[in-house]
Short mmCIF file of C-alpha atoms in Angstrom, two decimals:
data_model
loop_
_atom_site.label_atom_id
_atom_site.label_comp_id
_atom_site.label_asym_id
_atom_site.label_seq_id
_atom_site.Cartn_x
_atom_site.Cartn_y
_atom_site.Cartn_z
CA UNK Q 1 15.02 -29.19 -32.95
CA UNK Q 2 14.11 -29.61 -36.60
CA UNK Q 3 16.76 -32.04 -37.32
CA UNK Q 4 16.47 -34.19 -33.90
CA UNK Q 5 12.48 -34.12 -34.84
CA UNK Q 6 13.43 -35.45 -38.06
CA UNK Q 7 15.66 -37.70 -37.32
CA UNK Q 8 13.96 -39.46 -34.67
CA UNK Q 9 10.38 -39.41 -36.96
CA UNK Q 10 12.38 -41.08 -40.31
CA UNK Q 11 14.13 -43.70 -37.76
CA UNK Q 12 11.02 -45.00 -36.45
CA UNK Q 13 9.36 -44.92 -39.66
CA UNK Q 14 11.94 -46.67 -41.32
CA UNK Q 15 12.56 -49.24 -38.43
CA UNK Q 16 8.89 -49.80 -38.63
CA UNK Q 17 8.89 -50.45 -42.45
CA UNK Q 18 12.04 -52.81 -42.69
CA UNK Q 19 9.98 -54.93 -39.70
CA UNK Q 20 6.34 -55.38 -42.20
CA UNK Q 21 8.95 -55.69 -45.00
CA UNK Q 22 10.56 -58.68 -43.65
CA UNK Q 23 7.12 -60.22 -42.25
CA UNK Q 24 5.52 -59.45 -45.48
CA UNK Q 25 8.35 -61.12 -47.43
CA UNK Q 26 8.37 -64.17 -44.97
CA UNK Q 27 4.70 -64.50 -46.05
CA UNK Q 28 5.11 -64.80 -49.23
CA UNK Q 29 6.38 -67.91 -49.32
CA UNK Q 30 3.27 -69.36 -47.25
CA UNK Q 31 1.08 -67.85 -49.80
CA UNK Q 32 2.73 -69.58 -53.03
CA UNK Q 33 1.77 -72.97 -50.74
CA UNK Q 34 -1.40 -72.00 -50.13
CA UNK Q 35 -2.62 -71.21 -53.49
CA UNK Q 36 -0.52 -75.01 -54.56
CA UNK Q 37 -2.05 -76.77 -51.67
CA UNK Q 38 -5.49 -75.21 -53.65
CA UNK Q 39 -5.16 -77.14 -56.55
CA UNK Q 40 -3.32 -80.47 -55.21
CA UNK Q 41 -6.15 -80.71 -52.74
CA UNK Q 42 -8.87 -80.83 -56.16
CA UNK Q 43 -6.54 -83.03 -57.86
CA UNK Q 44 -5.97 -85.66 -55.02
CA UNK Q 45 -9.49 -85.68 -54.30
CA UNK Q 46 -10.34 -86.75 -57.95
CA UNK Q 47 -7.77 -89.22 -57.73
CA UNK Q 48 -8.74 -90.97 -54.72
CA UNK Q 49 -12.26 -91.22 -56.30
CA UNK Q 50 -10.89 -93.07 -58.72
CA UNK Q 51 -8.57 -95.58 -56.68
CA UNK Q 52 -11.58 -96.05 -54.85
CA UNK Q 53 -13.93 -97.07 -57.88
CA UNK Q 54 -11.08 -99.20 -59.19
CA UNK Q 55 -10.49 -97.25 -61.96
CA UNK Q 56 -7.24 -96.08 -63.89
CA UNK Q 57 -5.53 -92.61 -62.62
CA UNK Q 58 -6.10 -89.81 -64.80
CA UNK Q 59 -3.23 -87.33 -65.19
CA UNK Q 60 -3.24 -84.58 -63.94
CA UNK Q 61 -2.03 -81.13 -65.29
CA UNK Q 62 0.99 -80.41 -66.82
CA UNK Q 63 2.34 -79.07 -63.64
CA UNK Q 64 0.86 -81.49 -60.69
CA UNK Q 65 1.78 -85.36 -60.06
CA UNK Q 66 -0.59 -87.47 -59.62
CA UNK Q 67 0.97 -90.96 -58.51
CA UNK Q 68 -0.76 -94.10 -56.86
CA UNK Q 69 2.19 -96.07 -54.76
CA UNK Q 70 1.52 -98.76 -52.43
CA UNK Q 71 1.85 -97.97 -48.56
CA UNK Q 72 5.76 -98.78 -48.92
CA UNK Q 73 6.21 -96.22 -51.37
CA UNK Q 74 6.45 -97.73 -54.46
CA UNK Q 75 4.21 -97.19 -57.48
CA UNK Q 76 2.27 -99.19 -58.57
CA UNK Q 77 0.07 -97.13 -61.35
CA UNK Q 78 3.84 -98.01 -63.82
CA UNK Q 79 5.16 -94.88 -63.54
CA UNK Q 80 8.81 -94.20 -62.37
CA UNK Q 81 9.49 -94.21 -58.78
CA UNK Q 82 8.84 -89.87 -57.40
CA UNK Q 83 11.67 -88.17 -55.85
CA UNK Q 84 10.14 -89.18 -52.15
CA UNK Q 85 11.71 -90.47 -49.60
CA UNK Q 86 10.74 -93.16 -47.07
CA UNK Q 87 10.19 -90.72 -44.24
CA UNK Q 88 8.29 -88.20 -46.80
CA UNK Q 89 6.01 -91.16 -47.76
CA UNK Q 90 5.37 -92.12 -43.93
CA UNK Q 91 4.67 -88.38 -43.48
CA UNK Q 92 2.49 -88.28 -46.30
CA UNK Q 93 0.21 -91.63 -45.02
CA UNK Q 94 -0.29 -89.60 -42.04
CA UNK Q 95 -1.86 -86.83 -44.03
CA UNK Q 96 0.36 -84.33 -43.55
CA UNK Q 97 1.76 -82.05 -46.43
CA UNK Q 98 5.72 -82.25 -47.52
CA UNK Q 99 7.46 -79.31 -48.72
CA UNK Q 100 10.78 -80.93 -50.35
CA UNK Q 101 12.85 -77.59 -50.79
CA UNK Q 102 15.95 -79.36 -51.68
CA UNK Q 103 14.79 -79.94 -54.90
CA UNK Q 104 14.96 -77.82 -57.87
CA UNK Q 105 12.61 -76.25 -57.53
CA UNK Q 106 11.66 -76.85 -54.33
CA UNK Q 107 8.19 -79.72 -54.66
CA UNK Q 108 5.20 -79.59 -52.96
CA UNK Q 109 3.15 -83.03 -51.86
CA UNK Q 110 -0.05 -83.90 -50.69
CA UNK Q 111 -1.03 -87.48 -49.67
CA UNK Q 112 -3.91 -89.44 -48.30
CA UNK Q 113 -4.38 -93.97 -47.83
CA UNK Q 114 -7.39 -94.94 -50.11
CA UNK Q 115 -9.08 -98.46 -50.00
CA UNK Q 116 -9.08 -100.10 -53.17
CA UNK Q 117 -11.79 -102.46 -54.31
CA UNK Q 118 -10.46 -105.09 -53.74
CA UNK Q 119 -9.34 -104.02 -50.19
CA UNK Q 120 -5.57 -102.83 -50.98
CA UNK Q 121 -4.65 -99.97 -49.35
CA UNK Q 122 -3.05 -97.39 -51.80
CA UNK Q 123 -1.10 -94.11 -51.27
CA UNK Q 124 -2.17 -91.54 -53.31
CA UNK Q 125 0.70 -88.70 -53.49
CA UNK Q 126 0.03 -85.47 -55.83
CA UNK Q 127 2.54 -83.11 -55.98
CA UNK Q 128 3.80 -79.72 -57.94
CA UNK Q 129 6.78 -77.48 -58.04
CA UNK Q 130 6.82 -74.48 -56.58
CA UNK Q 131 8.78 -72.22 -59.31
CA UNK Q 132 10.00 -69.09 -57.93
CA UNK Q 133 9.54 -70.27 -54.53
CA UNK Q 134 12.83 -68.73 -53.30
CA UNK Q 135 13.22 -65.86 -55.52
CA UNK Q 136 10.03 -64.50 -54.82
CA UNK Q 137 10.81 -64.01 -51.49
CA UNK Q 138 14.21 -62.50 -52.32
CA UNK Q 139 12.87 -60.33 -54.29
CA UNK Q 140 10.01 -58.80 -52.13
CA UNK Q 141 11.97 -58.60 -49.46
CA UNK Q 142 14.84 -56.21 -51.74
CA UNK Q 143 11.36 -54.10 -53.05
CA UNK Q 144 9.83 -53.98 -49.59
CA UNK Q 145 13.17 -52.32 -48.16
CA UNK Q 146 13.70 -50.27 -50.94
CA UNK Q 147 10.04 -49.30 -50.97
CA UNK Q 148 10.64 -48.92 -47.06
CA UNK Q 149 13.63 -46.38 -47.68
CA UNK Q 150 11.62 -44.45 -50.12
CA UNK Q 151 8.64 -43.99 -47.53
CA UNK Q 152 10.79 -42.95 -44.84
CA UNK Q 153 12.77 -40.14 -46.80
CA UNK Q 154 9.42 -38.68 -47.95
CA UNK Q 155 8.28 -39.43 -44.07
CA UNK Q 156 11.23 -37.53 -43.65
CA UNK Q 157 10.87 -34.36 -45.83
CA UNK Q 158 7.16 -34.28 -44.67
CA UNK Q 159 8.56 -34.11 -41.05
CA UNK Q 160 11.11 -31.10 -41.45
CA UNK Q 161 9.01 -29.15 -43.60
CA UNK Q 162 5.83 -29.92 -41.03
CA UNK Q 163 7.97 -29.07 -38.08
CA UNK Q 164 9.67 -26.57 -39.39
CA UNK Q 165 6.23 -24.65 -40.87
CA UNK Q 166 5.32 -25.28 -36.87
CA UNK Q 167 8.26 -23.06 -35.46
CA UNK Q 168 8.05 -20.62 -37.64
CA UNK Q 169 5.90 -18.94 -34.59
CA UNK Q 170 8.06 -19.60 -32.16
CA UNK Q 171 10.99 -17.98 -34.42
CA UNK Q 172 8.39 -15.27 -34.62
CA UNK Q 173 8.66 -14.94 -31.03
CA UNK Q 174 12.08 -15.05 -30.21
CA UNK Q 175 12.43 -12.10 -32.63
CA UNK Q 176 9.77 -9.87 -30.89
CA UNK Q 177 11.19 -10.77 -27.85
CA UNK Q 178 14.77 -10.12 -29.12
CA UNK Q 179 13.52 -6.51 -30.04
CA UNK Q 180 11.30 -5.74 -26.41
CA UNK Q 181 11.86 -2.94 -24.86
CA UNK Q 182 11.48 -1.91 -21.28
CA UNK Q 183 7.71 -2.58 -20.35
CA UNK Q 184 6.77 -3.69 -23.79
CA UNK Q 185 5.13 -7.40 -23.62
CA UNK Q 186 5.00 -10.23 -26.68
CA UNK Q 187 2.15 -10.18 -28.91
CA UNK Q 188 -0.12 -13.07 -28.47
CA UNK Q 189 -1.01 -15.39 -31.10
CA UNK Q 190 -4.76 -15.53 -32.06
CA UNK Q 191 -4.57 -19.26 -32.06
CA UNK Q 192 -5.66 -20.77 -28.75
CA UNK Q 193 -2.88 -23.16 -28.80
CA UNK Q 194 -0.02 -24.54 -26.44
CA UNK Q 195 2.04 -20.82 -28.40
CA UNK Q 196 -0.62 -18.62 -26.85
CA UNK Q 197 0.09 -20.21 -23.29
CA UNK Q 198 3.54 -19.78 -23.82
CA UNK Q 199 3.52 -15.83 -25.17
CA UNK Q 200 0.84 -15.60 -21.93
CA UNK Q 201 3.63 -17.05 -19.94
CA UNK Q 202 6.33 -15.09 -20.59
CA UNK Q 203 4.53 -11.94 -20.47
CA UNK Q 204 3.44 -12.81 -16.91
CA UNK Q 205 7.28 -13.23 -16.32
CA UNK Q 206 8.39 -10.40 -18.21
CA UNK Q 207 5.78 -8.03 -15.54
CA UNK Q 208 7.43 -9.78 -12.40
CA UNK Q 209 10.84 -8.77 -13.88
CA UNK Q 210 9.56 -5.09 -14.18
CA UNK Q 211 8.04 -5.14 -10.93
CA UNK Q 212 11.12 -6.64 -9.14
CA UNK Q 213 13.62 -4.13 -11.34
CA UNK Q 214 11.42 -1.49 -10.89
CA UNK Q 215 11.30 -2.09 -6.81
CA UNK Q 216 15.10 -2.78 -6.49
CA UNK Q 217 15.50 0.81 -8.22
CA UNK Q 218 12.99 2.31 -5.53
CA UNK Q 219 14.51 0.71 -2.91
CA UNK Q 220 18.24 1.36 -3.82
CA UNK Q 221 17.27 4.93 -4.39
CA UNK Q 222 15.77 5.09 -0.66
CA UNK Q 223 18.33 3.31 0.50
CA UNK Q 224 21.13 5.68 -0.87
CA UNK Q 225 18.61 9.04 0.32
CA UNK Q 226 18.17 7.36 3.63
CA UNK Q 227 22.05 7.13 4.02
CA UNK Q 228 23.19 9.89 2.97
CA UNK Q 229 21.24 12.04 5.84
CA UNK Q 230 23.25 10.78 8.04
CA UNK Q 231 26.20 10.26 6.60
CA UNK Q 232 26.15 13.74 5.51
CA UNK Q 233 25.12 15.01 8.71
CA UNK Q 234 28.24 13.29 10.20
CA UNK Q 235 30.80 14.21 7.83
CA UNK Q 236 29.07 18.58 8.76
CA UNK Q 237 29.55 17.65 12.45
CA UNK Q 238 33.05 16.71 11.84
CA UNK Q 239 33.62 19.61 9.31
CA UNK Q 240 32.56 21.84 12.43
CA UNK Q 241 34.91 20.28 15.38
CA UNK Q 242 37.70 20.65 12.91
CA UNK Q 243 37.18 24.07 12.38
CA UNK Q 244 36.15 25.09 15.48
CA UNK Q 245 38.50 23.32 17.91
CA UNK Q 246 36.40 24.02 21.10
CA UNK Q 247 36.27 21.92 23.94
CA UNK Q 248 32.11 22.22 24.40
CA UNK Q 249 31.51 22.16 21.33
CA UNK Q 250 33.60 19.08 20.20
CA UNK Q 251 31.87 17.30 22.80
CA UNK Q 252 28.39 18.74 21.03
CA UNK Q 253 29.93 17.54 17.87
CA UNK Q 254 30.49 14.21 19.13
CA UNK Q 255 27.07 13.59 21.05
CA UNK Q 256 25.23 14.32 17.50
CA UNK Q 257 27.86 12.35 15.85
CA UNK Q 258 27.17 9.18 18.58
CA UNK Q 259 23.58 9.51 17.30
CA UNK Q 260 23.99 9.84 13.88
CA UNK Q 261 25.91 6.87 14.15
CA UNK Q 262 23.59 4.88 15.50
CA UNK Q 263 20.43 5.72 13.43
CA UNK Q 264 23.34 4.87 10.41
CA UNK Q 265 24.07 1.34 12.18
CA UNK Q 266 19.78 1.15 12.48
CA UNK Q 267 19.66 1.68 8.84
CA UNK Q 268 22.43 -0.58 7.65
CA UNK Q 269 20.94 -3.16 10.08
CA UNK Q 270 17.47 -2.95 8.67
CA UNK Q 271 18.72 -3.33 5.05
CA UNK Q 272 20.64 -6.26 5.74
CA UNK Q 273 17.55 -7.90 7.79
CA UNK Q 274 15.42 -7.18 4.46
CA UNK Q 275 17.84 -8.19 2.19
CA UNK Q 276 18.23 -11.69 3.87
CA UNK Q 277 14.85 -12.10 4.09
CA UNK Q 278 14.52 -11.29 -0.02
CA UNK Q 279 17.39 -13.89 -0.44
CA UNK Q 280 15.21 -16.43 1.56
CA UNK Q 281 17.21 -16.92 4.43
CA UNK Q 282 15.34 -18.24 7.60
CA UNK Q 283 16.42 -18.39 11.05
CA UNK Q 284 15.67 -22.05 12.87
CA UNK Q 285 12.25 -21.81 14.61
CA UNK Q 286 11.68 -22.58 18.13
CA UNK Q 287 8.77 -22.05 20.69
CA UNK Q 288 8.92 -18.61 21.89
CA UNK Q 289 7.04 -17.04 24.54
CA UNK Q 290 5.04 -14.46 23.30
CA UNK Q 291 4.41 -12.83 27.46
CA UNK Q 292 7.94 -12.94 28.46
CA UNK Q 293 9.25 -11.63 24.99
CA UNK Q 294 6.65 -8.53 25.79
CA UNK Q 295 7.59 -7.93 29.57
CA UNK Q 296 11.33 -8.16 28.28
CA UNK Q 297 10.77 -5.68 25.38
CA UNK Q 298 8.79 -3.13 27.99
CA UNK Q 299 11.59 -2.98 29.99
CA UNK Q 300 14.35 -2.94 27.60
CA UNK Q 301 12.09 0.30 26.82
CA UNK Q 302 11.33 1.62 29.88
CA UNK Q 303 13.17 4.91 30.77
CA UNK Q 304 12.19 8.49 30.18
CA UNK Q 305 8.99 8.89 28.05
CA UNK Q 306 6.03 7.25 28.10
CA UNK Q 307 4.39 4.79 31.28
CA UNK Q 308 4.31 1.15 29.62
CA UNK Q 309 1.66 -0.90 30.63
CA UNK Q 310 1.84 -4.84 30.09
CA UNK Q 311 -1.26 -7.03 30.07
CA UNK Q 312 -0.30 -10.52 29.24
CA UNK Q 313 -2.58 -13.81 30.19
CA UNK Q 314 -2.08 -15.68 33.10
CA UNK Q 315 -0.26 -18.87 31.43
CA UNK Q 316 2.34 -18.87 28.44
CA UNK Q 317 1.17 -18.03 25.06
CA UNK Q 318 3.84 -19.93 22.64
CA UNK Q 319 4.33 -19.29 19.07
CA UNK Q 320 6.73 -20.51 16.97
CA UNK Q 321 9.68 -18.35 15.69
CA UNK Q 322 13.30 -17.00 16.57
CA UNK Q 323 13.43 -15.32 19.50
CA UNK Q 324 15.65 -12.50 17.76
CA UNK Q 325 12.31 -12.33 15.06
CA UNK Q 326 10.03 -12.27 18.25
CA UNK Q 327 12.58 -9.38 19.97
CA UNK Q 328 12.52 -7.17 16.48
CA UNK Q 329 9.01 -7.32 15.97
CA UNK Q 330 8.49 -6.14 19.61
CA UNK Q 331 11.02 -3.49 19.37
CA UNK Q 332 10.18 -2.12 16.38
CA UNK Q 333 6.35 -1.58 17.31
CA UNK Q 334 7.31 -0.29 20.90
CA UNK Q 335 9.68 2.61 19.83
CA UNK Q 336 7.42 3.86 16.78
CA UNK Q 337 4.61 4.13 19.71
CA UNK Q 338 7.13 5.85 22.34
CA UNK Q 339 8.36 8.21 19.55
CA UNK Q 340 4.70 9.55 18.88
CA UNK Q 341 2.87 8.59 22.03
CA UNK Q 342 2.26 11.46 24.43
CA UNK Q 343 1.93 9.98 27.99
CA UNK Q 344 1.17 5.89 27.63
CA UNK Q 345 1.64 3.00 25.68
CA UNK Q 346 -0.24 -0.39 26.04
CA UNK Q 347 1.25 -3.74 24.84
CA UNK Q 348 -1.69 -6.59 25.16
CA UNK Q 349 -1.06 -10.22 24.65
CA UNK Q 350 -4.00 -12.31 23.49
CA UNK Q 351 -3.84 -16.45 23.67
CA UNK Q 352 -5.63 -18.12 21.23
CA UNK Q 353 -6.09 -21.60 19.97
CA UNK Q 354 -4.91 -21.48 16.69
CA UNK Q 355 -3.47 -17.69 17.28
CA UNK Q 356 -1.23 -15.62 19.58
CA UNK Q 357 -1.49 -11.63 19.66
CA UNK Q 358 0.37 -8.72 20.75
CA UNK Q 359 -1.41 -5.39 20.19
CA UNK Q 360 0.79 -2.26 20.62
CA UNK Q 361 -1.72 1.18 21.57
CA UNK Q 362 -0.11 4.64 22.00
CA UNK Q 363 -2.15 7.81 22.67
CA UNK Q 364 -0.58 9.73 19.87
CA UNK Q 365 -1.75 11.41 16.79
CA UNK Q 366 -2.59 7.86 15.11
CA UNK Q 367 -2.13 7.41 11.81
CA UNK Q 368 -4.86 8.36 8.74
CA UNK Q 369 -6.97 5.92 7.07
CA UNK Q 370 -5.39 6.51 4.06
CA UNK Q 371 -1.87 5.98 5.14
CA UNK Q 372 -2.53 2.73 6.70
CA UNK Q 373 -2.61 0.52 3.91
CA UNK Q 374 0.92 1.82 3.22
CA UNK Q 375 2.85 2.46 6.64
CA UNK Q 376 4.07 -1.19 5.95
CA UNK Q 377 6.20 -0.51 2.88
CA UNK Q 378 9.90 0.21 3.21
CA UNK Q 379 11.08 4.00 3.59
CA UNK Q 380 7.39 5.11 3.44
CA UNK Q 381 6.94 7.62 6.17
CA UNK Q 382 3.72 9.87 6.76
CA UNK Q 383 4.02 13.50 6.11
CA UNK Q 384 2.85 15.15 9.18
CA UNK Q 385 3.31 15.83 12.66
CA UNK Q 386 4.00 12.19 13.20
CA UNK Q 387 6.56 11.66 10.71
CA UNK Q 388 8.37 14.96 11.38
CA UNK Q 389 8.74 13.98 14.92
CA UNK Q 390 10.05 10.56 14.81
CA UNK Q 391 13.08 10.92 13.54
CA UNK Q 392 13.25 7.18 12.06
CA UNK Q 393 14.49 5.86 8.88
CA UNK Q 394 11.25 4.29 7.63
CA UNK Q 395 12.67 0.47 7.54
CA UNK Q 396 10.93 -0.26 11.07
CA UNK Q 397 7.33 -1.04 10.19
CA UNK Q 398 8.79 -2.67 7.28
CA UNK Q 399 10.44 -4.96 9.20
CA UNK Q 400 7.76 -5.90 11.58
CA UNK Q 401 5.57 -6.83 8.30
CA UNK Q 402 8.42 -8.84 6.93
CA UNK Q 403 9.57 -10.62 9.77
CA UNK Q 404 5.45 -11.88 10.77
CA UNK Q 405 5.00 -12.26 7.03
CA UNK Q 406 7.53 -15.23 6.48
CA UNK Q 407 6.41 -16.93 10.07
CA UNK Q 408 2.85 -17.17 8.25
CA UNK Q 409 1.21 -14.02 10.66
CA UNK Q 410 0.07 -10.72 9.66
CA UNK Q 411 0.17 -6.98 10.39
CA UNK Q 412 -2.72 -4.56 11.13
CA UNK Q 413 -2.79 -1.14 11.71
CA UNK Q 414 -5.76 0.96 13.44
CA UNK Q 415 -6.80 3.37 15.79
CA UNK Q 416 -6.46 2.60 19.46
CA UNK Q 417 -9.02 3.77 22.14
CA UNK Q 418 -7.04 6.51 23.31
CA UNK Q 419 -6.68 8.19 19.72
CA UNK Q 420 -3.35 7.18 18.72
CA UNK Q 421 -2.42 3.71 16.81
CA UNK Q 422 -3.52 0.25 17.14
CA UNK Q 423 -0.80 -2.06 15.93
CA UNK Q 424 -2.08 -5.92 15.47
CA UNK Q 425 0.24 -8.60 15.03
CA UNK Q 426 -1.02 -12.14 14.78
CA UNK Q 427 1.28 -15.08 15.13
CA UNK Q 428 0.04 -19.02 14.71
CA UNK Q 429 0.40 -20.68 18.22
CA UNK Q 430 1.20 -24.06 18.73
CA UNK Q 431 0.88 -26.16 21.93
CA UNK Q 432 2.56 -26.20 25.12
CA UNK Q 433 6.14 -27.95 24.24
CA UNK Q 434 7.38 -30.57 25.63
#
């Protein structure tokens, strides 16, 4: 960075010193006019006094001309004819300057018609030569650049040791972060500058990467306790009908071993649900009836437990989401409240305008205000009679919050008017489709 900093600072620089030196050295040349256009002007203005008055020319200085020529160009004060040409003199009647830089050196003229007394008109031409005229300018333009090339290498050392003196802090901070440790954080400059924001900015990032590494070890160490029950349970089973080769109790064997299996499948299923929804991935949306995904979800349900009771309003109550989203969500929240309800269980859908609900009551123990904030998170499970009864893997409610989460709803958990638990999902609705 130092280098391309550099580099880029002593191009400019230079570039834009090479540009004044060639317009300064192009104005030199103008100025060497102007200061002989000074002094012809004085001279020419004496002179035509006199050609006026009828009197004789004086000379001028040893370095200016002063002539007196007819309007055809030719003198008439008896000196020799001046190194003019016809076109310079008809340039020069017109009052317009000449700058002869063929010559050596290059000649200056000024000219203007005077009236003579006895009505004549007369030229009068004063000119000078310009020594130096052309060197000068070679020669400021060679000083400019080298004076240019001078600037921009101390523009340039200025530059590396200014931006280098400026990283210095930053090479500060690679090194402490080079040497972090697990939970440590980068010291923050006391300079409220743009390296404060940054050191702010990558200590913010630096907690999100313990807080994601830190819940990927929770979960992966649920995840491996969770499996392992049953895994462990089915590999004992097995253990058993292989020692005890027994008709009644192989089949024993294999009934516990049938539902070990399928509270293993539950789990594996949950973790891959959560794990695609971590990675982002999104099933296509589609308007999904929030009354017949309850009344279907009741009666996948039904059986021995619990009465069900549906209350859903008289029209359609549309939200949109995946039906297999809408189908989970229901699930979930109807077997949690058949595995700790004692004789009912109410599902409730509520239309709104901007909002669809399903509300899921049992009549069981409920759950304690200070679990409920945390019933949600994955493989947490309540120690007490609730938890020891159900039998589940803890994923479940997890789901549920997930799956409403990313469809922009939420989760609530209560206490229902029977005792037991209140669950309240809220969905956004959307309009009758067409």
């Amino acid at each position: 960075m130092r280098f391309r900093v550099t580099t880029v600072a002593t191009a400019a620089t230079l570039a834009v010193l090479i540009g004044l030196a060639w317009l300064t050295s192009g104005m030199i040349g103008p100025l060497l006019v102007g200061a002989a256009d000074a002094e012809l002007t004085a001279a020419m203005s004496a002179a035509t006094a006199h050609v006026e008055q009828g009197k004789p020319v004086e000379p001028g200085s040893p370095n200016i001309q002063v002539r007196v020529l007819d309007t055809a160009g030719a003198p008439v004060d008896g000196g020799p004819q001046p190194a003019l040409a016809p076109a310079d003199v008809r340039v020069l009647k017109a009052g317009t300057p000449v700058l002869r830089e063929g010559d050596t050196p290059p000649a200056r003229w000024l000219g203007t018609v005077a009236t003579a007394p006895d009505g004549s008109q007369r030229l009068v031409a004063v000119g000078t030569g310009l020594v130096g005229y052309v060197a000068a300018q070679g020669h400021a333009l060679r000083w400019l650049i080298v004076g240019a090339v001078l600037a921009a290498a101390t523009a340039a050392l200025a530059t590396w040791f200014a931006v280098r003196s400026s990283l210095r802090p930053v090479e500060r901070m690679r090194t402490a972060a080079a040497r972090l440790g697990a939970g440590r954080r980068l010291p923050l400059p006391e300079a409220q500058d743009e390296l404060r924001s940054l050191a702010g900015a990558l200590n913010d990032l630096l907690a999100r990467r313990d807080e994601a590494a830190d819940r990927l070890r929770r979960f992966t160490g649920d995840a491996a306790h969770e499996l392992r029950s049953p895994v462990a349970s089915i590999r004992v089973q097995a253990e058993v009908a292989v020692a005890h080769p027994d008709p009644e109790l192989s089949q024993e064997v294999l009934t516990e071993v049938v539902r070990e299996s399928e509270r293993l499948s539950a789990l594996v299923d949950g973790l891959l649900t959560l794990a695609r929804s971590d990675a982002g991935e999104l099933p296509p949306a589609e308007p999904v009836d929030l009354s017949v995904a309850a009344v279907d979800a009741a009666a996948r349900c039904s059986g021995d437990g619990p009465a069900v009771q549906v209350h859903v309003p008289p029209g359609p109550c549309w939200v949109l989401a995946a039906p297999s989203e809408v189908d989970l969500v229901l699930d979930n929240l109807l077997r949690n409240a058949f595995r700790h309800a004692r004789a009912s269980v109410t599902v409730t859908v509520l239309a709104g305008v901007t909002s669809a609900r399903i509300v899921v009551d049992d009549d069981g123990h409920g759950i304690a205000p200070e679990h409920r904030a945390r019933v949600f998170d994955r493989f947490y499970r309540v120690q007490d009679d609730r938890a020891r009864s159900s039998g589940g893997t803890g994923l479940g409610l997890a789901l549920v919050a997930e799956v409403v989460r990313r469809r922009g709803g939420a989760v609530r958990v209560g206490e229902s008017p029977e005792g037991g638990a209140r669950f309240l999902v809220s969905w956004r609705a959307i309009a009758r489709p067409q």
